[in-house]
Structure formats: C-alpha cells, structure tokens
C-alpha cells in the first residue's frame, strides 16, 4: 500500500488524511526527517504559508524536503502549500521551498471575497473536461506558469490546478469536499 505523508506542522491536516485513507492509501503525519524517508508522496496542506515556512526551518525539514522533491518525490500542495512550492511570490519576501516554476500572488481575490465556493473546469486526463466544486479560502492566484507546467483546472480562465513533473499544486482546497478525484489523481502520480 502507498504511504502518503501529510506535512503536519500547521494547517488543514486531518481532512487530507481522511480523504487519502478513503482513496485507499495509508496516510502518516510528517514532522521529522525520519518520517519523510518513509513516504511515497507528500501533501503540503493549506494553512498559513509564512508559518509553515518558518516551521519547516525550525523542524530542519526545509533542505531535506527540497532535495526529496528535486529527486522526484511526488508532492501535492494545496493553497498555502502551493505558495510554498512556487519559485516566485509576488511582493513577498518569505521563507519558501521555491521549487515549482510558477509565480503566485497571495490573498489575491481580495478581502470582500476571501472565501468562496464555485464550480471549476477540471481536465485531469487528455480530452476530458469535468466540473469540480472548489472551495477557495484566502486563496492565491497563479499569475505565471513555466513552459513545463500543465494546467489541469481553470477558474475564470486562470490556472487553479497545475502540474510540473512530480509537483501538483491547487490554489483551492480539494480536501474539503467528498470528491476524491484530485487526490486519486495524485495517488496515480505516486504510482
Ligand atoms: N492566505 C494563506 C497564505 O498566504 C493561504 C490560505 C490557505 O491555505 N487557505 O498562506
């Protein structure tokens, strides 16, 4: 059985764990380098990217995690996770993994619509488009994607689910609905 780590420093950990188990894999919380060695894939949950970034340093996970991802560990970042994985954070000077070739703008939907739920267009597989009910919570906007990035979902014509090789990132929270399609897709990436 595949073992999926959920980075458990801060943020929405439980719900990812539940959906991963429901999708047929094992989930373990990751707070140490030793734990990181045991996983076949890792989820970096939503939360507060500045806090998670600081805790990654404090728990001596930052460098180890960067190396693991560079070496191909499948990783799935949601919301704050996406911000941490992005190479560039607009007008932001915070500690980050900085690995995926995208630029994000934090809290970019503005204070009036900090959180909202909407249908997005999902195209996980070639020539398929489906709807997905997506929950956005103080979400970032991906303002630039690199050449090797694949856009797997769009909202208002902007990418909200993007893959670059072994890295998958969503600006919304797919763990907050009972819909397992995106977590299943991640499990397929894990192989
Ligand atoms: N606004 C948060 C940040 O900048 C992300 C919000 C979330 O993960 N739901 O880190």
GROMACS .gro file of N, CA and C and ligand atoms in nm, residues 10 12 45-52 78-84 94 106-108 135-140 171-173 175, ligand 1:
model
  103
   10UNK      N    1   0.136   2.275   1.049
   10UNK     CA    2   0.026   2.370   1.072
   10UNK      C    3  -0.070   2.356   0.956
   12UNK      N    4  -0.445   2.245   0.750
   12UNK     CA    5  -0.556   2.154   0.731
   12UNK      C    6  -0.507   2.010   0.708
   45UNK      N    7  -0.035   2.087   0.312
   45UNK     CA    8  -0.172   2.136   0.321
   45UNK      C    9  -0.182   2.288   0.320
   46UNK      N   10  -0.306   2.334   0.312
   46UNK     CA   11  -0.334   2.476   0.327
   46UNK      C   12  -0.316   2.516   0.473
   47UNK      N   13  -0.307   2.644   0.495
   47UNK     CA   14  -0.283   2.697   0.629
   47UNK      C   15  -0.229   2.837   0.610
   48UNK      N   16  -0.120   2.867   0.676
   48UNK     CA   17  -0.057   2.999   0.661
   48UNK      C   18   0.086   2.974   0.612
   49UNK      N   19   0.111   3.014   0.487
   49UNK     CA   20   0.240   2.978   0.427
   49UNK      C   21   0.359   3.036   0.501
   50UNK      N   22   0.343   3.155   0.560
   50UNK     CA   23   0.457   3.214   0.634
   50UNK      C   24   0.489   3.128   0.756
   51UNK      N   25   0.384   3.081   0.825
   51UNK     CA   26   0.404   2.999   0.944
   51UNK      C   27   0.464   2.864   0.906
   52UNK      N   28   0.406   2.799   0.806
   52UNK     CA   29   0.457   2.667   0.766
   52UNK      C   30   0.603   2.679   0.722
   78UNK      N   31  -0.156   2.231  -0.149
   78UNK     CA   32  -0.286   2.299  -0.164
   78UNK      C   33  -0.278   2.434  -0.095
   79UNK      N   34  -0.320   2.534  -0.165
   79UNK     CA   35  -0.329   2.672  -0.116
   79UNK      C   36  -0.196   2.719  -0.056
   80UNK      N   37  -0.180   2.724   0.076
   80UNK     CA   38  -0.051   2.766   0.133
   80UNK      C   39   0.062   2.675   0.082
   81UNK      N   40   0.032   2.548   0.060
   81UNK     CA   41   0.130   2.454   0.006
   81UNK      C   42   0.178   2.499  -0.132
   82UNK      N   43   0.084   2.548  -0.211
   82UNK     CA   44   0.118   2.599  -0.345
   82UNK      C   45   0.210   2.720  -0.335
   83UNK      N   46   0.178   2.807  -0.240
   83UNK     CA   47   0.260   2.929  -0.220
   83UNK      C   48   0.404   2.888  -0.183
   84UNK      N   49   0.416   2.790  -0.096
   84UNK     CA   50   0.549   2.747  -0.051
   84UNK      C   51   0.629   2.682  -0.164
   94UNK      N   52   0.932   3.579   0.186
   94UNK     CA   53   0.911   3.483   0.294
   94UNK      C   54   0.990   3.356   0.266
  106UNK      N   55  -0.035   3.623  -0.330
  106UNK     CA   56  -0.109   3.575  -0.212
  106UNK      C   57  -0.236   3.655  -0.189
  107UNK      N   58  -0.335   3.589  -0.131
  107UNK     CA   59  -0.462   3.653  -0.092
  107UNK      C   60  -0.518   3.741  -0.205
  108UNK      N   61  -0.509   3.690  -0.326
  108UNK     CA   62  -0.527   3.777  -0.442
  108UNK      C   63  -0.673   3.800  -0.481
  135UNK      N   64  -1.345   2.485  -0.318
  135UNK     CA   65  -1.353   2.579  -0.207
  135UNK      C   66  -1.223   2.660  -0.202
  136UNK      N   67  -1.236   2.790  -0.213
  136UNK     CA   68  -1.120   2.879  -0.209
  136UNK      C   69  -1.122   2.953  -0.075
  137UNK      N   70  -1.011   2.950  -0.002
  137UNK     CA   71  -1.003   3.021   0.126
  137UNK      C   72  -0.879   3.110   0.127
  138UNK      N   73  -0.900   3.238   0.123
  138UNK     CA   74  -0.788   3.335   0.113
  138UNK      C   75  -0.682   3.281   0.016
  139UNK      N   76  -0.733   3.250  -0.101
  139UNK     CA   77  -0.650   3.176  -0.198
  139UNK      C   78  -0.554   3.267  -0.273
  140UNK      N   79  -0.444   3.209  -0.316
  140UNK     CA   80  -0.354   3.284  -0.404
  140UNK      C   81  -0.404   3.274  -0.549
  171UNK      N   82  -0.480   2.589  -0.594
  171UNK     CA   83  -0.498   2.711  -0.514
  171UNK      C   84  -0.619   2.700  -0.423
  172UNK      N   85  -0.697   2.592  -0.442
  172UNK     CA   86  -0.819   2.572  -0.362
  172UNK      C   87  -0.798   2.453  -0.268
  173UNK      N   88  -0.907   2.407  -0.205
  173UNK     CA   89  -0.897   2.301  -0.103
  173UNK      C   90  -0.975   2.176  -0.144
  175UNK      N   91  -0.963   1.891  -0.038
  175UNK     CA   92  -0.989   1.801   0.075
  175UNK      C   93  -1.117   1.837   0.148
  192LIG     N1   94  -0.359   3.303   0.260
  192LIG     C1   95  -0.280   3.193   0.305
  192LIG     C2   96  -0.131   3.218   0.285
  192LIG     O1   97  -0.095   3.317   0.232
  192LIG     C3   98  -0.321   3.065   0.235
  192LIG     C4   99  -0.463   3.030   0.271
  192LIG     C5  100  -0.491   2.884   0.268
  192LIG     O2  101  -0.402   2.799   0.269
  192LIG     N2  102  -0.617   2.853   0.271
  192LIG     O3  103  -0.051   3.140   0.323
   0.00000   0.00000   0.00000
